[in-house]
Amino acid sequence: MGAVIADPWLEWAEHRPRPRVLHLDSAAAGRQSVATLDATAAQARLEAEMGACVAQEQVGEVLAQLRRDVAGLLGTPPDGVAFVESATAALAALFASWPLPDEPRVGVVAVEWGPNLEAFAARGFTIVDLPHDGTGRLDLGALEQQLADHPPTVVHLTQVTSHRGLVQPVAEAAALCRVAGIPLWVDAAQAIGHVDTATGADAVYATSRKWLAGPRGVGMVAIAAQHWDALRIRRSTMSPADLPAVAHLESHEAHVAGRIGLATAVREYLTLGSDVVNARLDEVGRLTAKALADIEGWAVVGGSTPGNGAITALRPTTGQDVFATRTRLLTEHGILTTAGSVARAPRDMQEPLLRISPHVDCTDEALARLVEALADR
Ligand SMILES: Cc1ncc(COP(=O)(O)O)c(C=O)c1O
């Protein structure tokens, strides 16, 4: 069987360091390109040569372009973007700055990312279930009714589910929330670089390291312009007086070299064409689910429906230990996957799942190797 891989995806792989494993784990962290790694390293080096602050001033235009690019991806003006350390830090920044009533209620779908549920509970939110269609996908008709009858303070959607293949109809939900006057926050940690994240939501947050294949330690939050004046921002006298409100959410100290690396990773994504990459990732998800459909002892969660993105989860059907399987795949077969515990989505998962998340360079050979390794037990 010959490799059925279109040229841009072969090039995508060739622009990365040669992998020592079969990397099927982009939902944890994507493989950075050589140019991204070089850009990060060059900035770190410049800091040692020139002093950190001078080095930062010298790349001011690269950082400004990154802000414009990320703003375009998340659908806000550049002044609405703040860079932080991670998606988790971005959600914390939203909690700190968004004007909230004393007893806030957040509407979520059952597939919600577990650590987000914990963060909302810790911040005093009551969690309210949003209706879904049985597959975990938000039911838009029922949402409209719920927003009219019992609106929560905030609707929160994880646009691409982390533990299995599923993409929420965020743009449609944003339109309904706008009409109802309820803010929509979107966790785009698994969505940026993967699906269209410029959806009209009120706040969107994400991370560099997954589908954009940028450096670790860089996250971002984007807030729609109509909310800027109401944000609870602590303006420091150390900051320039004309600093945009949302930029006050950025930490004073930051992994600037990582942001410079991300600037390259985002440019690579945009140069390939976000629509083209997103379509390829959806195809990769379907190919993966199809290839894994008939392995004895494993069932694909949710099947291979188009539009579900590049993440596929396998459920053990004969009591296998998913964590031991993940270790066996890595140590005996050199295949990197994720074993996901129920805590990742406690309202959706009944058991741990094995997550497979290849990037655009996925091949039939790679999937065949995984199938063979899973069958060999
Ligand atoms: C859906 C989702 N949200 C949030 C996060 C947390 O991202 P970070 O590690 O950047 O805080 C993850 C990480 O896997 C995720 O999958």
Coordinates of C-alpha atoms and ligand atoms in Angstrom, one line a residue:
M1 CA 0.0 0.0 0.0
G2 CA 1.5 3.3 -1.1
A3 CA 1.4 6.4 1.1
V4 CA -1.8 8.4 0.2
I5 CA -0.5 11.7 1.3
A6 CA -0.9 15.0 -0.5
D7 CA 2.2 17.1 -1.0
P8 CA 1.5 19.9 1.5
W9 CA 1.1 17.4 4.3
L10 CA 4.3 15.6 3.4
E11 CA 6.0 19.0 3.5
W12 CA 4.3 19.7 6.8
A13 CA 6.0 16.6 8.2
E14 CA 9.3 17.4 6.5
H15 CA 9.4 20.8 8.1
R16 CA 9.5 19.1 11.6
P17 CA 12.3 17.3 13.4
R18 CA 12.3 13.6 12.5
P19 CA 10.0 12.0 15.1
R20 CA 11.3 9.2 17.4
V21 CA 7.8 7.9 17.9
L22 CA 4.7 7.6 15.8
H23 CA 3.1 10.8 17.2
L24 CA -0.7 10.5 17.4
D25 CA -1.1 13.0 20.2
S26 CA -1.7 16.5 18.8
A27 CA -4.6 17.0 21.2
A28 CA -1.9 16.9 24.0
A29 CA 0.7 19.0 22.1
G30 CA 1.4 19.2 18.4
R31 CA 4.8 18.8 16.8
Q32 CA 6.5 22.2 16.3
S33 CA 8.1 23.0 13.0
V34 CA 11.9 23.6 12.8
A35 CA 11.1 27.2 11.9
T36 CA 9.0 27.6 15.1
L37 CA 11.7 26.0 17.2
D38 CA 14.4 28.2 15.6
A39 CA 12.3 31.4 16.1
T40 CA 11.9 30.6 19.9
A41 CA 15.5 29.8 20.3
A42 CA 16.7 32.9 18.4
Q43 CA 14.6 35.1 20.7
A44 CA 16.0 33.4 23.8
R45 CA 19.5 33.9 22.4
L46 CA 18.8 37.6 21.6
E47 CA 17.7 38.1 25.2
A48 CA 21.1 36.8 26.3
E49 CA 22.9 39.0 23.8
M50 CA 21.0 42.2 24.1
G51 CA 19.2 42.0 27.4
A52 CA 15.6 40.7 27.7
C53 CA 13.8 44.0 27.4
V54 CA 15.8 45.3 24.5
A55 CA 15.3 42.0 22.7
Q56 CA 11.5 42.3 23.2
E57 CA 11.5 45.8 21.8
Q58 CA 13.4 44.6 18.7
V59 CA 10.6 42.1 17.9
G60 CA 7.8 44.5 18.6
E61 CA 6.5 44.2 15.1
V62 CA 6.5 40.4 15.2
L63 CA 4.5 40.5 18.4
A64 CA 2.1 43.0 16.9
Q65 CA 1.6 40.7 13.9
L66 CA 1.0 37.8 16.2
R67 CA -1.7 39.8 18.0
R68 CA -3.3 40.7 14.7
D69 CA -3.2 37.1 13.5
V70 CA -4.6 35.6 16.7
A71 CA -7.3 38.3 16.7
G72 CA -8.3 37.3 13.2
L73 CA -8.4 33.6 14.3
L74 CA -10.5 34.4 17.4
G75 CA -12.7 37.0 15.8
T76 CA -12.0 40.1 17.8
P77 CA -10.0 43.3 17.1
P78 CA -6.3 43.1 18.1
D79 CA -6.9 45.2 21.2
G80 CA -9.2 42.5 22.4
V81 CA -6.4 39.9 22.7
A82 CA -4.3 39.1 25.8
F83 CA -1.5 36.5 25.9
V84 CA -1.2 34.5 29.0
E85 CA 0.5 31.2 29.9
S86 CA -2.2 28.6 29.1
A87 CA -5.9 28.1 28.4
T88 CA -6.3 27.5 32.2
A89 CA -4.7 30.8 32.9
A90 CA -6.9 32.5 30.3
L91 CA -10.1 31.2 32.0
A92 CA -8.8 32.5 35.3
A93 CA -8.2 35.9 33.7
L94 CA -11.9 35.8 32.6
F95 CA -13.1 35.0 36.1
A96 CA -11.0 37.8 37.5
S97 CA -12.1 40.5 35.0
W98 CA -15.7 39.7 34.0
P99 CA -18.4 41.5 35.9
L100 CA -20.4 38.7 37.5
P101 CA -23.4 38.6 39.9
D102 CA -23.1 37.1 43.4
E103 CA -24.6 33.7 42.5
P104 CA -23.6 33.1 38.9
R105 CA -24.9 30.1 36.9
V106 CA -23.0 28.6 33.9
G107 CA -24.7 26.6 31.2
V108 CA -22.6 23.7 29.9
V109 CA -23.1 20.6 27.8
A110 CA -22.4 17.2 29.4
V111 CA -19.2 16.7 27.3
E112 CA -17.6 19.7 29.1
W113 CA -13.9 19.5 30.0
G114 CA -13.7 18.3 33.6
P115 CA -11.1 20.9 34.8
N116 CA -13.4 23.7 33.5
L117 CA -16.3 22.3 35.6
E118 CA -13.9 22.3 38.6
A119 CA -12.8 25.9 37.9
F120 CA -16.4 27.1 37.6
A121 CA -17.4 25.3 40.8
A122 CA -14.4 26.8 42.6
R123 CA -15.4 30.3 41.5
G124 CA -18.9 29.8 43.0
F125 CA -20.8 29.0 39.8
T126 CA -23.8 26.7 39.8
I127 CA -23.5 24.3 36.8
V128 CA -26.6 24.1 34.7
D129 CA -27.0 21.5 32.0
L130 CA -27.6 22.6 28.4
P131 CA -29.6 20.3 26.2
H132 CA -27.8 18.1 23.7
D133 CA -28.9 15.8 20.9
G134 CA -27.8 12.5 22.5
T135 CA -24.4 12.6 20.9
G136 CA -23.2 15.4 23.1
R137 CA -23.8 18.1 20.4
L138 CA -25.6 21.1 21.7
D139 CA -29.3 21.1 20.8
L140 CA -29.8 24.6 19.3
G141 CA -33.6 24.6 19.3
A142 CA -33.7 23.6 23.0
L143 CA -30.9 26.1 23.9
E144 CA -33.0 28.9 22.4
Q145 CA -35.9 27.8 24.6
Q146 CA -33.7 27.5 27.7
L147 CA -32.2 30.9 27.1
A148 CA -35.8 32.3 27.0
D149 CA -37.1 30.3 30.0
H150 CA -34.2 29.9 32.5
P151 CA -31.1 31.8 31.2
P152 CA -27.8 31.1 32.9
T153 CA -25.5 34.0 33.7
V154 CA -23.0 32.7 31.1
V155 CA -23.0 29.9 28.5
H156 CA -19.7 28.1 28.2
L157 CA -18.9 25.8 25.3
T158 CA -15.8 23.7 24.7
Q159 CA -15.8 24.0 20.9
V160 CA -13.8 20.9 20.2
T161 CA -14.2 18.2 22.8
S162 CA -10.9 17.0 24.2
H163 CA -11.6 13.4 25.1
R164 CA -13.4 12.3 21.9
G165 CA -14.4 13.6 18.4
L166 CA -17.0 16.3 18.6
V167 CA -17.3 19.9 17.4
Q168 CA -20.0 22.2 18.9
P169 CA -22.1 24.5 16.7
V170 CA -20.5 27.6 18.4
A171 CA -21.3 30.2 15.7
E172 CA -25.0 29.2 15.8
A173 CA -25.0 29.2 19.6
A174 CA -23.3 32.6 19.6
A175 CA -26.1 34.1 17.5
L176 CA -28.8 32.7 19.9
C177 CA -26.9 33.9 22.9
R178 CA -26.5 37.4 21.4
V179 CA -30.3 37.6 20.8
A180 CA -30.9 36.5 24.4
G181 CA -28.3 38.9 25.8
I182 CA -26.4 36.0 27.5
P183 CA -22.6 36.1 27.1
L184 CA -21.0 33.0 25.5
W185 CA -17.5 32.0 26.6
V186 CA -15.7 29.5 24.4
D187 CA -12.9 27.1 25.4
A188 CA -11.0 26.9 22.0
A189 CA -8.0 25.0 23.5
Q190 CA -8.7 22.1 21.1
A191 CA -10.3 24.3 18.4
I192 CA -7.7 26.9 17.4
G193 CA -5.7 25.7 14.4
H194 CA -8.4 22.9 14.0
V195 CA -11.8 24.5 13.2
D196 CA -13.0 28.0 12.6
T197 CA -12.8 29.8 15.9
A198 CA -14.0 33.3 14.7
T199 CA -17.6 32.6 15.8
G200 CA -18.9 35.8 17.3
A201 CA -18.6 34.6 20.9
D202 CA -18.1 37.1 23.7
A203 CA -14.9 35.6 25.0
V204 CA -12.7 32.9 23.5
Y205 CA -9.6 31.3 25.0
A206 CA -7.1 28.9 23.7
T207 CA -3.5 27.6 23.8
S208 CA -0.6 27.6 21.4
R209 CA 0.7 24.1 21.8
K210 CA -2.0 21.8 20.4
W211 CA -3.3 22.1 16.8
L212 CA -1.4 25.3 16.0
A213 CA 1.8 23.3 17.0
G214 CA 3.2 26.3 18.7
P215 CA 5.4 26.4 21.8
R216 CA 4.2 25.3 25.3
G217 CA 3.6 28.0 27.9
V218 CA 1.6 30.4 25.7
G219 CA -2.1 30.8 25.9
M220 CA -4.5 33.5 24.7
V221 CA -7.9 35.1 25.5
A222 CA -9.9 37.3 23.2
I223 CA -12.8 39.4 24.4
A224 CA -15.4 41.1 22.1
A225 CA -15.2 44.9 22.0
Q226 CA -18.7 45.5 23.5
H227 CA -17.4 44.1 26.9
W228 CA -14.1 46.0 27.2
D229 CA -15.5 49.0 29.2
A230 CA -17.2 46.8 31.7
L231 CA -14.2 44.6 32.5
R232 CA -12.8 44.7 36.0
I233 CA -9.2 45.6 35.2
R234 CA -6.6 46.6 37.8
R235 CA -4.6 49.2 35.9
S236 CA -1.1 49.3 37.1
T237 CA 0.8 52.6 37.3
M238 CA 3.7 50.6 35.8
S239 CA 1.7 50.0 32.6
P240 CA 1.4 52.6 29.8
A241 CA -1.6 54.8 30.3
D242 CA -2.9 54.0 26.8
L243 CA -2.7 50.2 27.2
P244 CA -5.9 48.6 25.9
A245 CA -8.1 47.2 28.8
V246 CA -7.8 43.6 27.7
A247 CA -4.0 43.8 27.5
H248 CA -4.0 44.4 31.3
L249 CA -4.9 40.7 31.6
E250 CA -1.5 39.8 30.3
S251 CA 1.1 38.9 33.0
H252 CA 3.9 41.4 33.3
E253 CA 6.5 38.6 33.1
A254 CA 6.0 36.3 30.1
H255 CA 7.6 33.6 27.9
V256 CA 8.2 36.2 25.1
A257 CA 10.4 33.7 23.1
G258 CA 7.4 31.3 23.1
R259 CA 5.2 34.0 21.7
I260 CA 7.8 34.6 19.0
G261 CA 7.7 30.9 18.2
L262 CA 3.9 31.0 18.1
A263 CA 4.1 33.9 15.7
T264 CA 5.9 31.6 13.2
A265 CA 3.5 28.6 13.9
V266 CA 0.5 30.8 13.2
R267 CA 2.0 32.2 10.0
E268 CA 2.6 28.6 8.8
Y269 CA -1.0 27.7 9.5
L270 CA -2.3 30.8 7.7
T271 CA 0.1 30.3 4.8
L272 CA -1.2 26.8 4.3
G273 CA -4.7 28.2 4.6
S274 CA -6.8 27.8 7.7
D275 CA -9.8 26.3 5.8
V276 CA -7.5 23.9 4.0
V277 CA -5.8 22.7 7.2
N278 CA -9.2 22.5 9.0
A279 CA -10.7 20.4 6.2
R280 CA -7.7 18.1 6.2
L281 CA -7.9 17.6 10.0
D282 CA -11.6 16.7 9.6
E283 CA -10.6 14.2 6.9
V284 CA -7.9 12.8 9.2
G285 CA -10.5 12.2 11.9
R286 CA -12.7 10.3 9.5
L287 CA -9.8 8.2 8.2
T288 CA -8.7 7.4 11.7
A289 CA -12.2 6.4 12.9
K290 CA -12.6 4.3 9.8
A291 CA -9.3 2.6 10.2
L292 CA -9.9 1.8 13.9
A293 CA -13.5 0.7 13.4
D294 CA -13.0 -3.1 13.4
I295 CA -10.3 -3.9 16.0
E296 CA -11.3 -6.7 18.3
G297 CA -11.8 -5.4 21.8
W298 CA -12.1 -1.7 20.9
A299 CA -15.0 0.5 19.8
V300 CA -14.7 3.9 18.3
V301 CA -16.7 6.4 20.4
G302 CA -19.2 8.3 18.2
G303 CA -18.2 6.7 14.9
S304 CA -16.7 8.5 12.0
T305 CA -19.2 11.3 11.4
P306 CA -17.9 14.2 9.1
G307 CA -17.4 17.4 11.0
N308 CA -16.2 15.9 14.2
G309 CA -12.6 17.0 13.8
A310 CA -9.4 15.0 14.1
I311 CA -9.7 13.5 17.6
T312 CA -10.8 9.9 17.8
A313 CA -11.4 7.9 21.1
L314 CA -11.4 4.2 21.6
R315 CA -13.4 2.4 24.3
P316 CA -12.2 -0.9 25.5
T317 CA -14.9 -3.5 25.2
T318 CA -13.2 -6.5 26.9
G319 CA -12.0 -4.8 30.1
Q320 CA -8.5 -3.8 28.9
D321 CA -6.7 -1.2 31.1
V322 CA -6.4 1.9 28.9
F323 CA -3.4 3.3 30.8
A324 CA -1.5 0.0 30.4
T325 CA -2.4 0.0 26.7
R326 CA -1.1 3.5 26.3
T327 CA 2.2 2.5 27.9
R328 CA 2.4 -0.7 25.9
L329 CA 1.9 1.2 22.6
L330 CA 4.6 3.6 23.5
T331 CA 7.2 1.3 25.0
E332 CA 6.7 -1.8 22.7
H333 CA 5.5 -0.1 19.5
G334 CA 6.8 3.5 19.7
I335 CA 3.3 4.9 19.3
L336 CA 2.3 8.0 21.3
T337 CA -1.4 8.3 22.3
T338 CA -3.2 9.6 25.4
A339 CA -5.0 7.5 28.1
G340 CA -7.8 9.8 29.2
S341 CA -9.3 9.3 32.7
V342 CA -13.0 9.9 33.5
A343 CA -12.0 13.2 35.2
R344 CA -11.5 14.7 31.8
A345 CA -15.2 14.7 31.1
P346 CA -17.0 13.3 34.2
R347 CA -20.5 14.1 32.9
D348 CA -19.8 12.2 29.6
M349 CA -17.3 9.5 30.2
Q350 CA -18.2 6.1 31.8
E351 CA -14.7 4.7 31.6
P352 CA -11.2 5.8 30.6
L353 CA -10.7 6.2 26.8
L354 CA -7.7 5.9 24.5
R355 CA -7.3 9.1 22.5
I356 CA -5.8 9.1 19.0
S357 CA -5.1 12.6 17.6
P358 CA -2.9 12.6 14.5
H359 CA -2.2 15.9 12.7
V360 CA -2.4 16.6 8.9
D361 CA 0.5 14.3 8.1
C362 CA -1.4 11.2 9.1
T363 CA -0.9 8.3 6.6
D364 CA -2.6 5.0 6.0
E365 CA 0.6 3.3 7.0
A366 CA 0.6 5.1 10.4
L367 CA -3.0 4.0 11.1
A368 CA -2.2 0.5 9.9
R369 CA 0.7 0.4 12.4
L370 CA -1.6 1.5 15.2
V371 CA -4.3 -1.1 14.3
E372 CA -1.7 -3.9 14.3
A373 CA -0.2 -2.7 17.6
L374 CA -3.7 -2.6 19.2
A375 CA -4.6 -6.0 17.9
D376 CA -1.3 -7.5 19.2
R377 CA -2.1 -8.3 22.8
Ligands
LIG1 C1 -10.6 21.4 26.1 C2 -9.5 21.8 26.9 N1 -9.6 22.9 27.6 C3 -8.5 23.4 28.4 C4 -7.3 22.7 28.4 C5 -6.2 23.2 29.3 O1 -5.3 23.8 28.5 P1 -3.9 24.4 29.2 O2 -3.1 23.1 29.5 O3 -3.3 25.2 28.1 O4 -4.3 25.1 30.4 C6 -7.2 21.6 27.6 C7 -5.9 20.8 27.7 O5 -5.8 19.7 27.3 C8 -8.3 21.1 26.9 O6 -8.2 20.0 26.1

